mmCIF file of C-alpha atoms in Angstrom:
data_model
loop_
_atom_site.group_PDB
_atom_site.id
_atom_site.type_symbol
_atom_site.label_atom_id
_atom_site.label_comp_id
_atom_site.label_asym_id
_atom_site.label_seq_id
_atom_site.Cartn_x
_atom_site.Cartn_y
_atom_site.Cartn_z
ATOM 1 C CA MET I 1034 1.911 2.604 22.093
ATOM 2 C CA ARG I 1035 3.936 3.070 18.869
ATOM 3 C CA LYS I 1036 5.606 0.676 16.649
ATOM 4 C CA THR I 1037 7.470 1.627 13.562
ATOM 5 C CA GLY I 1038 10.554 0.954 11.287
ATOM 6 C CA THR I 1039 12.621 2.600 8.591
ATOM 7 C CA LYS I 1040 10.380 5.272 6.831
ATOM 8 C CA ALA I 1041 9.380 3.820 3.401
ATOM 9 C CA ALA I 1042 10.643 5.741 0.210
ATOM 10 C CA CYS I 1043 7.576 7.006 -1.812
ATOM 11 C CA LEU I 1044 7.586 8.516 -5.261
ATOM 12 C CA LEU I 1045 5.627 11.524 -3.575
ATOM 13 C CA LEU I 1046 6.619 11.596 0.123
ATOM 14 C CA SER I 1047 3.578 13.397 1.457
ATOM 15 C CA GLY I 1048 0.954 12.512 3.672
ATOM 16 C CA ALA I 1049 -1.429 12.160 1.102
ATOM 17 C CA ILE I 1050 -2.824 10.699 -2.125
ATOM 18 C CA GLY I 1051 -5.760 11.590 -3.876
ATOM 19 C CA ILE I 1052 -7.862 11.865 -6.696
ATOM 20 C CA GLY I 1053 -8.805 13.463 -9.588
ATOM 21 C CA GLY I 1054 -11.602 14.404 -11.950
ATOM 22 C CA PHE I 1055 -12.597 12.069 -14.262
ATOM 23 C CA GLY I 1056 -16.027 10.931 -15.836
ATOM 24 C CA PHE I 1057 -17.963 12.134 -18.748
ATOM 25 C CA LEU I 1058 -20.803 9.408 -18.529
ATOM 26 C CA PRO I 1059 -24.094 10.170 -16.583
ATOM 27 C CA GLN I 1060 -24.039 8.661 -13.194
ATOM 28 C CA ALA I 1061 -26.333 5.633 -14.012
ATOM 29 C CA GLU I 1062 -24.145 4.742 -17.140
ATOM 30 C CA VAL I 1063 -21.167 4.909 -15.133
ATOM 31 C CA SER I 1064 -22.452 2.173 -12.532
ATOM 32 C CA ALA I 1065 -23.736 0.205 -15.460
ATOM 33 C CA ALA I 1066 -20.416 0.203 -17.350
ATOM 34 C CA SER I 1067 -18.455 -0.539 -14.412
ATOM 35 C CA ALA I 1068 -20.714 -3.563 -13.000
ATOM 36 C CA LYS I 1069 -20.571 -4.775 -16.859
ATOM 37 C CA SER I 1070 -16.726 -4.838 -17.046
ATOM 38 C CA SER I 1071 -16.345 -6.687 -13.369
ATOM 39 C CA GLY I 1072 -18.759 -9.234 -14.613
ATOM 40 C CA THR I 1073 -21.560 -8.310 -11.706
ATOM 41 C CA THR I 1074 -24.589 -6.148 -11.794
ATOM 42 C CA SER I 1075 -25.332 -3.108 -9.272
ATOM 43 C CA SER I 1076 -28.017 -0.560 -9.072
ATOM 44 C CA LYS I 1077 -25.773 1.772 -7.042
ATOM 45 C CA THR I 1078 -25.150 5.263 -8.353
ATOM 46 C CA VAL I 1079 -21.606 6.857 -7.781
ATOM 47 C CA PRO I 1080 -23.575 9.343 -4.954
ATOM 48 C CA GLN I 1081 -24.922 6.309 -3.426
ATOM 49 C CA ILE I 1082 -21.515 4.611 -3.124
ATOM 50 C CA ILE I 1083 -19.854 8.081 -2.048
ATOM 51 C CA ALA I 1084 -22.788 8.119 0.795
ATOM 52 C CA GLN I 1085 -22.092 4.433 1.764
ATOM 53 C CA VAL I 1086 -18.300 4.688 2.113
ATOM 54 C CA SER I 1087 -17.735 8.400 3.228
ATOM 55 C CA PRO I 1088 -18.644 7.809 6.917
ATOM 56 C CA SER I 1089 -15.825 5.387 7.295
ATOM 57 C CA VAL I 1090 -13.271 7.586 5.570
ATOM 58 C CA VAL I 1091 -11.380 9.812 8.064
ATOM 59 C CA GLY I 1092 -8.839 12.700 8.158
ATOM 60 C CA ILE I 1093 -5.600 12.284 10.088
ATOM 61 C CA ILE I 1094 -3.725 15.569 11.495
ATOM 62 C CA GLY I 1095 -0.593 15.742 13.729
ATOM 63 C CA GLU I 1096 2.763 17.384 13.950
ATOM 64 C CA VAL I 1097 5.981 16.691 12.188
ATOM 65 C CA PRO I 1098 9.313 17.674 13.086
ATOM 66 C CA SER I 1099 10.452 20.612 10.951
ATOM 67 C CA GLU I 1100 13.188 18.664 8.980
ATOM 68 C CA TYR I 1101 10.481 16.291 7.869
ATOM 69 C CA ALA I 1102 7.756 18.864 7.133
ATOM 70 C CA GLU I 1103 8.330 19.315 3.216
ATOM 71 C CA GLU I 1104 8.217 15.465 2.748
ATOM 72 C CA TRP I 1105 4.425 15.632 3.977
ATOM 73 C CA SER I 1106 1.176 16.370 2.190
ATOM 74 C CA ASP I 1107 0.022 19.680 3.767
ATOM 75 C CA TYR I 1108 1.957 21.606 6.364
ATOM 76 C CA GLU I 1109 1.782 25.219 7.586
ATOM 77 C CA SER I 1110 5.277 26.695 7.567
ATOM 78 C CA SER I 1111 6.312 28.433 10.813
ATOM 79 C CA GLU I 1112 9.381 28.895 12.824
ATOM 80 C CA ASP I 1113 8.525 26.369 15.351
ATOM 81 C CA GLU I 1114 10.160 22.834 15.777
ATOM 82 C CA TYR I 1115 6.938 21.224 14.600
ATOM 83 C CA GLU I 1116 4.878 21.593 11.655
ATOM 84 C CA LEU I 1117 1.201 20.532 10.952
ATOM 85 C CA ALA I 1118 0.455 17.794 8.381
ATOM 86 C CA HIS I 1119 -2.417 15.538 7.315
ATOM 87 C CA GLY I 1120 -3.587 12.529 5.613
ATOM 88 C CA SER I 1121 -6.280 10.209 5.312
ATOM 89 C CA GLY I 1122 -7.462 6.751 6.448
ATOM 90 C CA VAL I 1123 -10.283 4.224 6.550
ATOM 91 C CA ILE I 1124 -12.104 2.564 9.421
ATOM 92 C CA ILE I 1125 -11.661 -1.227 9.274
ATOM 93 C CA ARG I 1126 -13.369 -2.248 12.616
ATOM 94 C CA SER I 1127 -16.111 -0.644 14.625
ATOM 95 C CA ASN I 1128 -13.817 -0.386 17.752
ATOM 96 C CA GLY I 1129 -11.769 2.411 16.306
ATOM 97 C CA TRP I 1130 -8.972 0.664 14.227
ATOM 98 C CA ILE I 1131 -8.112 2.663 11.108
ATOM 99 C CA VAL I 1132 -5.755 1.782 8.376
ATOM 100 C CA THR I 1133 -3.569 4.459 6.581
ATOM 101 C CA ASN I 1134 -0.078 4.952 5.087
ATOM 102 C CA ALA I 1135 3.058 4.234 7.145
ATOM 103 C CA HIS I 1136 4.440 7.429 5.711
ATOM 104 C CA VAL I 1137 1.464 9.506 6.801
ATOM 105 C CA VAL I 1138 2.042 8.418 10.511
ATOM 106 C CA ASP I 1139 5.668 7.789 10.940
ATOM 107 C CA GLU I 1140 7.517 10.720 12.694
ATOM 108 C CA MET I 1141 3.928 12.253 13.342
ATOM 109 C CA GLU I 1142 3.259 13.297 16.874
ATOM 110 C CA ASN I 1143 0.149 14.157 18.629
ATOM 111 C CA ILE I 1144 -2.116 12.519 15.923
ATOM 112 C CA GLN I 1145 -5.628 13.336 15.799
ATOM 113 C CA VAL I 1146 -8.299 11.607 13.697
ATOM 114 C CA VAL I 1147 -11.158 13.550 12.248
ATOM 115 C CA THR I 1148 -14.356 11.868 11.279
ATOM 116 C CA SER I 1149 -16.560 12.714 8.347
ATOM 117 C CA GLU I 1150 -18.943 14.566 10.750
ATOM 118 C CA GLY I 1151 -16.249 16.839 12.055
ATOM 119 C CA LYS I 1152 -15.515 15.054 15.668
ATOM 120 C CA SER I 1153 -11.804 14.935 16.555
ATOM 121 C CA TYR I 1154 -10.268 11.996 18.561
ATOM 122 C CA LYS I 1155 -6.702 11.412 19.821
ATOM 123 C CA VAL I 1156 -4.917 8.383 18.512
ATOM 124 C CA ARG I 1157 -4.020 6.056 21.023
ATOM 125 C CA GLU I 1158 -1.981 3.288 19.099
ATOM 126 C CA VAL I 1159 0.241 3.330 16.214
ATOM 127 C CA TYR I 1160 1.534 0.269 14.373
ATOM 128 C CA SER I 1161 3.560 0.994 11.308
ATOM 129 C CA ASP I 1162 5.083 -1.127 8.503
ATOM 130 C CA PRO I 1163 7.114 1.147 6.079
ATOM 131 C CA VAL I 1164 8.120 -1.759 3.686
ATOM 132 C CA SER I 1165 4.527 -2.152 2.635
ATOM 133 C CA ASP I 1166 3.471 1.715 3.370
ATOM 134 C CA ILE I 1167 0.532 0.459 5.313
ATOM 135 C CA ALA I 1168 -0.027 1.372 9.184
ATOM 136 C CA LEU I 1169 -2.607 0.779 11.754
ATOM 137 C CA ILE I 1170 -3.886 3.385 14.255
ATOM 138 C CA ARG I 1171 -6.460 3.274 16.832
ATOM 139 C CA ILE I 1172 -8.954 5.700 18.623
ATOM 140 C CA ASN I 1173 -10.459 4.757 21.755
ATOM 141 C CA VAL I 1174 -14.082 5.032 20.511
ATOM 142 C CA THR I 1175 -16.646 2.494 19.423
ATOM 143 C CA GLY I 1176 -19.641 2.204 17.062
ATOM 144 C CA PHE I 1177 -18.016 3.374 13.764
ATOM 145 C CA LYS I 1178 -18.986 1.947 10.411
ATOM 146 C CA PRO I 1179 -16.274 -0.238 9.073
ATOM 147 C CA VAL I 1180 -15.647 -0.535 5.266
ATOM 148 C CA THR I 1181 -15.818 -3.334 3.370
ATOM 149 C CA PHE I 1182 -12.875 -4.810 1.203
ATOM 150 C CA VAL I 1183 -13.289 -6.649 -2.081
ATOM 151 C CA SER I 1184 -13.107 -10.425 -1.518
ATOM 152 C CA SER I 1185 -9.943 -12.203 -2.985
ATOM 153 C CA GLY I 1186 -12.035 -14.045 -5.458
ATOM 154 C CA GLU I 1187 -13.331 -10.905 -7.352
ATOM 155 C CA LYS I 1188 -11.277 -9.834 -10.193
ATOM 156 C CA THR I 1189 -10.128 -6.098 -10.694
ATOM 157 C CA LEU I 1190 -10.007 -5.074 -14.211
ATOM 158 C CA VAL I 1191 -8.157 -2.423 -16.134
ATOM 159 C CA GLY I 1192 -10.729 0.241 -17.209
ATOM 160 C CA GLU I 1193 -13.036 -0.601 -14.444
ATOM 161 C CA GLN I 1194 -14.661 2.646 -12.968
ATOM 162 C CA VAL I 1195 -13.432 3.509 -9.576
ATOM 163 C CA ILE I 1196 -13.909 6.537 -6.729
ATOM 164 C CA ALA I 1197 -11.234 7.792 -4.535
ATOM 165 C CA ILE I 1198 -12.351 9.488 -1.294
ATOM 166 C CA GLY I 1199 -10.059 11.446 1.017
ATOM 167 C CA THR I 1200 -8.554 14.737 2.345
ATOM 168 C CA PRO I 1201 -6.813 16.480 -0.398
ATOM 169 C CA VAL I 1202 -4.786 19.803 0.223
ATOM 170 C CA SER I 1203 -6.516 20.810 3.333
ATOM 171 C CA LEU I 1204 -8.462 19.315 6.335
ATOM 172 C CA SER I 1205 -11.307 21.583 5.366
ATOM 173 C CA LEU I 1206 -11.814 19.441 2.310
ATOM 174 C CA ARG I 1207 -12.001 16.080 3.908
ATOM 175 C CA ASN I 1208 -14.379 13.477 2.262
ATOM 176 C CA SER I 1209 -13.763 15.031 -1.014
ATOM 177 C CA ALA I 1210 -14.715 12.424 -3.739
ATOM 178 C CA THR I 1211 -13.459 11.977 -7.429
ATOM 179 C CA LEU I 1212 -14.030 9.579 -10.270
ATOM 180 C CA GLY I 1213 -11.670 7.741 -12.402
ATOM 181 C CA ILE I 1214 -10.605 4.250 -13.744
ATOM 182 C CA ILE I 1215 -7.915 1.477 -13.297
ATOM 183 C CA SER I 1216 -5.165 2.226 -15.581
ATOM 184 C CA GLY I 1217 -3.080 -0.755 -15.008
ATOM 185 C CA LEU I 1218 -2.602 -3.894 -12.670
ATOM 186 C CA ASN I 1219 0.493 -5.481 -11.145
ATOM 187 C CA ARG I 1220 2.879 -2.379 -11.239
ATOM 188 C CA ALA I 1221 5.986 -2.375 -9.612
ATOM 189 C CA ALA I 1222 6.664 1.247 -9.646
ATOM 190 C CA GLY I 1223 9.615 1.090 -7.160
ATOM 191 C CA ALA I 1224 7.458 -0.405 -4.263
ATOM 192 C CA GLU I 1225 7.874 -3.767 -2.327
ATOM 193 C CA TYR I 1226 4.632 -5.299 -3.657
ATOM 194 C CA ARG I 1227 2.491 -4.972 -6.858
ATOM 195 C CA LEU I 1228 0.349 -1.976 -7.042
ATOM 196 C CA ILE I 1229 -2.782 -0.844 -8.955
ATOM 197 C CA GLN I 1230 -2.349 2.194 -11.298
ATOM 198 C CA THR I 1231 -5.255 4.612 -11.455
ATOM 199 C CA ASP I 1232 -5.859 7.806 -13.300
ATOM 200 C CA ALA I 1233 -7.483 9.435 -10.280
ATOM 201 C CA THR I 1234 -5.597 12.620 -9.889
ATOM 202 C CA ILE I 1235 -3.333 12.507 -6.729
ATOM 203 C CA ASN I 1236 -3.527 15.305 -4.389
ATOM 204 C CA PRO I 1237 -1.721 16.044 -1.250
ATOM 205 C CA GLY I 1238 -3.431 14.862 1.586
ATOM 206 C CA ASN I 1239 -5.025 12.005 0.120
ATOM 207 C CA SER I 1240 -2.514 9.225 1.026
ATOM 208 C CA GLY I 1241 -4.187 6.513 3.049
ATOM 209 C CA GLY I 1242 -7.593 7.146 1.588
ATOM 210 C CA PRO I 1243 -9.480 4.306 -0.133
ATOM 211 C CA LEU I 1244 -9.912 3.336 -3.859
ATOM 212 C CA VAL I 1245 -13.618 2.062 -4.290
ATOM 213 C CA ASN I 1246 -15.314 -0.018 -6.789
ATOM 214 C CA MET I 1247 -18.771 0.407 -8.025
ATOM 215 C CA ARG I 1248 -20.020 -1.937 -5.629
ATOM 216 C CA GLY I 1249 -18.826 0.305 -2.757
ATOM 217 C CA GLU I 1250 -15.926 -2.252 -1.966
ATOM 218 C CA ILE I 1251 -12.551 -1.135 -1.122
ATOM 219 C CA ILE I 1252 -9.992 -2.267 -3.624
ATOM 220 C CA GLY I 1253 -7.056 -0.526 -2.020
ATOM 221 C CA ILE I 1254 -5.371 2.136 -0.130
ATOM 222 C CA ASN I 1255 -3.922 4.965 -2.214
ATOM 223 C CA SER I 1256 -0.204 5.471 -1.542
ATOM 224 C CA MET I 1257 1.742 7.531 -4.081
ATOM 225 C CA LYS I 1258 1.992 9.100 -7.617
ATOM 226 C CA PHE I 1259 4.519 9.821 -10.279
ATOM 227 C CA ALA I 1260 5.208 13.582 -9.578
ATOM 228 C CA ALA I 1261 6.896 15.709 -12.188
ATOM 229 C CA VAL I 1262 6.383 18.097 -14.786
ATOM 230 C CA ASP I 1263 4.246 16.920 -17.797
ATOM 231 C CA ILE I 1264 3.063 13.825 -15.869
ATOM 232 C CA ASP I 1265 -0.656 13.744 -14.946
ATOM 233 C CA ASN I 1266 -2.991 11.169 -13.414
ATOM 234 C CA THR I 1267 -0.444 8.355 -12.698
ATOM 235 C CA GLY I 1268 -1.251 7.439 -9.094
ATOM 236 C CA PHE I 1269 -0.654 4.035 -7.297
ATOM 237 C CA THR I 1270 -2.876 1.988 -4.930
ATOM 238 C CA ILE I 1271 -1.844 -0.916 -2.480
ATOM 239 C CA PRO I 1272 -4.176 -3.698 -3.433
ATOM 240 C CA ALA I 1273 -6.917 -5.098 -0.921
ATOM 241 C CA GLY I 1274 -4.982 -8.324 -0.765
ATOM 242 C CA THR I 1275 -1.627 -6.818 0.331
ATOM 243 C CA VAL I 1276 -3.471 -4.589 2.711
ATOM 244 C CA GLN I 1277 -5.227 -7.314 4.589
ATOM 245 C CA TYR I 1278 -1.896 -9.421 4.469
ATOM 246 C CA ILE I 1279 -0.258 -6.529 6.481
ATOM 247 C CA VAL I 1280 -3.074 -5.933 8.717
ATOM 248 C CA ASN I 1281 -3.509 -9.299 9.773
ATOM 249 C CA GLN I 1282 0.291 -9.603 10.937
ATOM 250 C CA LEU I 1283 -0.151 -6.197 12.877
ATOM 251 C CA PHE I 1284 -3.299 -7.403 14.730
ATOM 252 C CA GLU I 1285 -1.616 -10.682 15.386
ATOM 253 C CA GLN I 1286 1.640 -9.835 16.463
ATOM 254 C CA GLY I 1287 2.125 -6.046 16.284
ATOM 255 C CA GLU I 1288 4.753 -6.277 13.443
ATOM 256 C CA VAL I 1289 5.287 -8.017 10.085
ATOM 257 C CA ILE I 1290 7.430 -10.976 10.045
ATOM 258 C CA ARG I 1291 8.360 -11.710 6.475
ATOM 259 C CA ALA I 1292 9.954 -14.803 5.111
ATOM 260 C CA GLY I 1293 12.697 -14.481 2.659
ATOM 261 C CA LEU I 1294 15.602 -16.637 1.176
ATOM 262 C CA GLY I 1295 18.389 -14.740 3.060
ATOM 263 C CA LEU I 1296 20.068 -13.591 -0.164
ATOM 264 C CA GLY I 1297 20.796 -10.222 -1.460
ATOM 265 C CA LEU I 1298 19.503 -10.349 -5.117
ATOM 266 C CA GLU I 1299 20.057 -7.971 -8.239
ATOM 267 C CA GLU I 1300 17.661 -7.687 -11.013
ATOM 268 C CA SER I 1301 18.760 -7.448 -14.724
ATOM 269 C CA PHE I 1302 19.059 -4.191 -16.416
ATOM 270 C CA SER I 1303 15.931 -5.034 -18.519
ATOM 271 C CA ALA I 1304 13.682 -5.743 -15.336
ATOM 272 C CA THR I 1305 15.279 -2.821 -13.762
ATOM 273 C CA VAL I 1306 14.119 0.034 -16.601
ATOM 274 C CA GLY I 1307 10.651 -1.985 -16.878
ATOM 275 C CA LEU I 1308 11.496 -3.703 -20.187
ATOM 276 C CA PRO I 1309 9.643 -7.160 -20.514
ATOM 277 C CA SER I 1310 12.294 -9.626 -19.567
ATOM 278 C CA ASP I 1311 12.718 -13.230 -18.603
ATOM 279 C CA ASP I 1312 16.345 -12.670 -17.151
ATOM 280 C CA PRO I 1313 17.007 -14.399 -13.936
ATOM 281 C CA LEU I 1314 18.231 -12.503 -10.733
ATOM 282 C CA THR I 1315 21.794 -12.545 -9.528
ATOM 283 C CA VAL I 1316 23.051 -13.444 -6.131
ATOM 284 C CA SER I 1317 24.929 -10.286 -4.859
ATOM 285 C CA GLU I 1318 25.152 -11.543 -1.090
ATOM 286 C CA VAL I 1319 24.512 -14.604 0.997
ATOM 287 C CA LEU I 1320 22.806 -13.087 3.950
ATOM 288 C CA SER I 1321 21.733 -16.235 6.001
ATOM 289 C CA ASP I 1322 23.537 -19.474 7.394
ATOM 290 C CA GLU I 1323 20.444 -21.297 6.049
ATOM 291 C CA ALA I 1324 21.176 -19.829 2.623
ATOM 292 C CA ALA I 1325 24.899 -20.857 3.017
ATOM 293 C CA ALA I 1326 24.152 -24.117 4.096
ATOM 294 C CA ALA I 1327 22.192 -24.825 1.060
ATOM 295 C CA GLY I 1328 25.339 -24.212 -0.965
ATOM 296 C CA ILE I 1329 24.336 -21.055 -2.330
ATOM 297 C CA LYS I 1330 27.137 -18.687 -3.370
ATOM 298 C CA GLU I 1331 27.681 -15.079 -4.581
ATOM 299 C CA GLY I 1332 27.527 -14.845 -8.316
ATOM 300 C CA ASP I 1333 24.798 -17.680 -8.457
ATOM 301 C CA VAL I 1334 21.844 -17.043 -10.483
ATOM 302 C CA LEU I 1335 18.381 -17.767 -9.361
ATOM 303 C CA TYR I 1336 15.646 -18.745 -11.890
ATOM 304 C CA SER I 1337 12.648 -20.163 -9.919
ATOM 305 C CA VAL I 1338 11.394 -20.677 -6.288
ATOM 306 C CA ALA I 1339 8.991 -23.344 -5.473
ATOM 307 C CA GLY I 1340 8.138 -23.725 -9.202
ATOM 308 C CA HIS I 1341 7.443 -19.955 -9.866
ATOM 309 C CA ARG I 1342 9.687 -18.253 -12.393
ATOM 310 C CA ILE I 1343 11.547 -15.011 -10.683
ATOM 311 C CA THR I 1344 12.411 -12.095 -12.852
ATOM 312 C CA ALA I 1345 12.053 -9.286 -10.444
ATOM 313 C CA LEU I 1346 12.516 -8.603 -6.673
ATOM 314 C CA VAL I 1347 8.666 -7.782 -6.408
ATOM 315 C CA ASP I 1348 7.693 -11.057 -8.036
ATOM 316 C CA LEU I 1349 9.596 -12.871 -5.055
ATOM 317 C CA ASN I 1350 8.330 -10.602 -2.510
ATOM 318 C CA GLU I 1351 4.766 -11.552 -3.797
ATOM 319 C CA LEU I 1352 5.591 -15.076 -3.612
ATOM 320 C CA MET I 1353 6.766 -14.798 -0.090
ATOM 321 C CA LYS I 1354 3.603 -13.403 1.154
ATOM 322 C CA THR I 1355 2.473 -17.135 1.216
ATOM 323 C CA TYR I 1356 5.301 -18.448 3.137
ATOM 324 C CA SER I 1357 6.564 -18.175 6.823
ATOM 325 C CA PRO I 1358 10.089 -18.136 7.947
ATOM 326 C CA GLY I 1359 11.051 -21.796 8.855
ATOM 327 C CA GLN I 1360 9.520 -23.339 5.859
ATOM 328 C CA THR I 1361 11.600 -25.144 3.307
ATOM 329 C CA VAL I 1362 11.184 -24.149 -0.609
ATOM 330 C CA ARG I 1363 13.073 -25.566 -3.377
ATOM 331 C CA VAL I 1364 15.105 -23.142 -5.672
ATOM 332 C CA LEU I 1365 16.359 -23.706 -9.286
ATOM 333 C CA MET I 1366 19.831 -21.957 -9.705
ATOM 334 C CA GLN I 1367 22.880 -21.759 -11.777
ATOM 335 C CA SER I 1368 25.768 -22.168 -9.968
ATOM 336 C CA GLY I 1369 29.370 -22.846 -11.313
ATOM 337 C CA GLY I 1370 27.852 -23.143 -14.913
ATOM 338 C CA ASP I 1371 25.345 -25.726 -13.885
ATOM 339 C CA ILE I 1372 21.744 -26.147 -13.237
ATOM 340 C CA VAL I 1373 21.075 -27.183 -9.997
ATOM 341 C CA GLU I 1374 18.093 -27.269 -7.501
ATOM 342 C CA ARG I 1375 18.681 -26.365 -3.839
ATOM 343 C CA LYS I 1376 16.480 -26.689 -0.569
ATOM 344 C CA VAL I 1377 16.543 -23.475 1.441
ATOM 345 C CA VAL I 1378 14.957 -22.884 4.728
ATOM 346 C CA LEU I 1379 13.356 -19.502 4.603
ATOM 347 C CA THR I 1380 14.527 -17.057 7.344
ATOM 348 C CA SER I 1381 12.591 -13.772 8.784
ATOM 349 C CA GLU I 1382 13.261 -10.436 6.944
#
């Protein structure tokens, strides 16, 4: 069974994301420094963490139509109708469920999973959410070791040491590991949800692989990078909280049902270019009967939702993760020159 939607736009449309060399401290000092920065203690060394997580990291390979091939991580050019492409994934349940990026498996056919031991298994089910760039795939095998995600109560800090594991460039390089740091948090980077920025070098083939902290916990799934001349080590990871939000819905419903205001909204110029801004959003279109019934009109200005100030679309998307369609929220708006409060029934988006 396969369920997919429109393919997500990524800054690097490849079946991979990766990793880069970084780390000048001895391994014991790296572990100690990271543990101190996160407020915890850990006696694990980098090799111990890699040994712990690597059995749960897989390579993913399949065929993509020739017209999509150059958008993927790694493909072998030929004159055939299909090309080979690959990416990475992590085992999240012992009965064969694996999380990866939507852009790795969307459009991919005859998908195979290759484990760290070199065994190959056919993918039986695919559930994809291109909006978040998260997908679930299943192989019909049990007994795998699932990864552990960081708990929601644990803080991820800028400067914290991290390890990326995946399948860069070629399937023969599966379970490659490199060391880096978290470069920034809450980045928009053109995505629908906030991302983690890392200086781990992103290589084709690593999309869908994990970013791991010094306790061996998964803090996110690598998704994309800025790729251009003179740009180095600027990669982005989908945080564990977002991954689990998407995965839970895919398990429960087979798709992600998002709550929304039923409005088309535009950001200010400052927010669009990434400048610090308190500017509100502007209603460009009223898309739902519920929003129209609340009295919202094109040209109205949105300041806050449920008491939360909204200055960017990604802020609204993050907030909507805590709501379901059918719930009612209060919105503070400017309409016809007046500041008004409206009650809006959330729709499904």
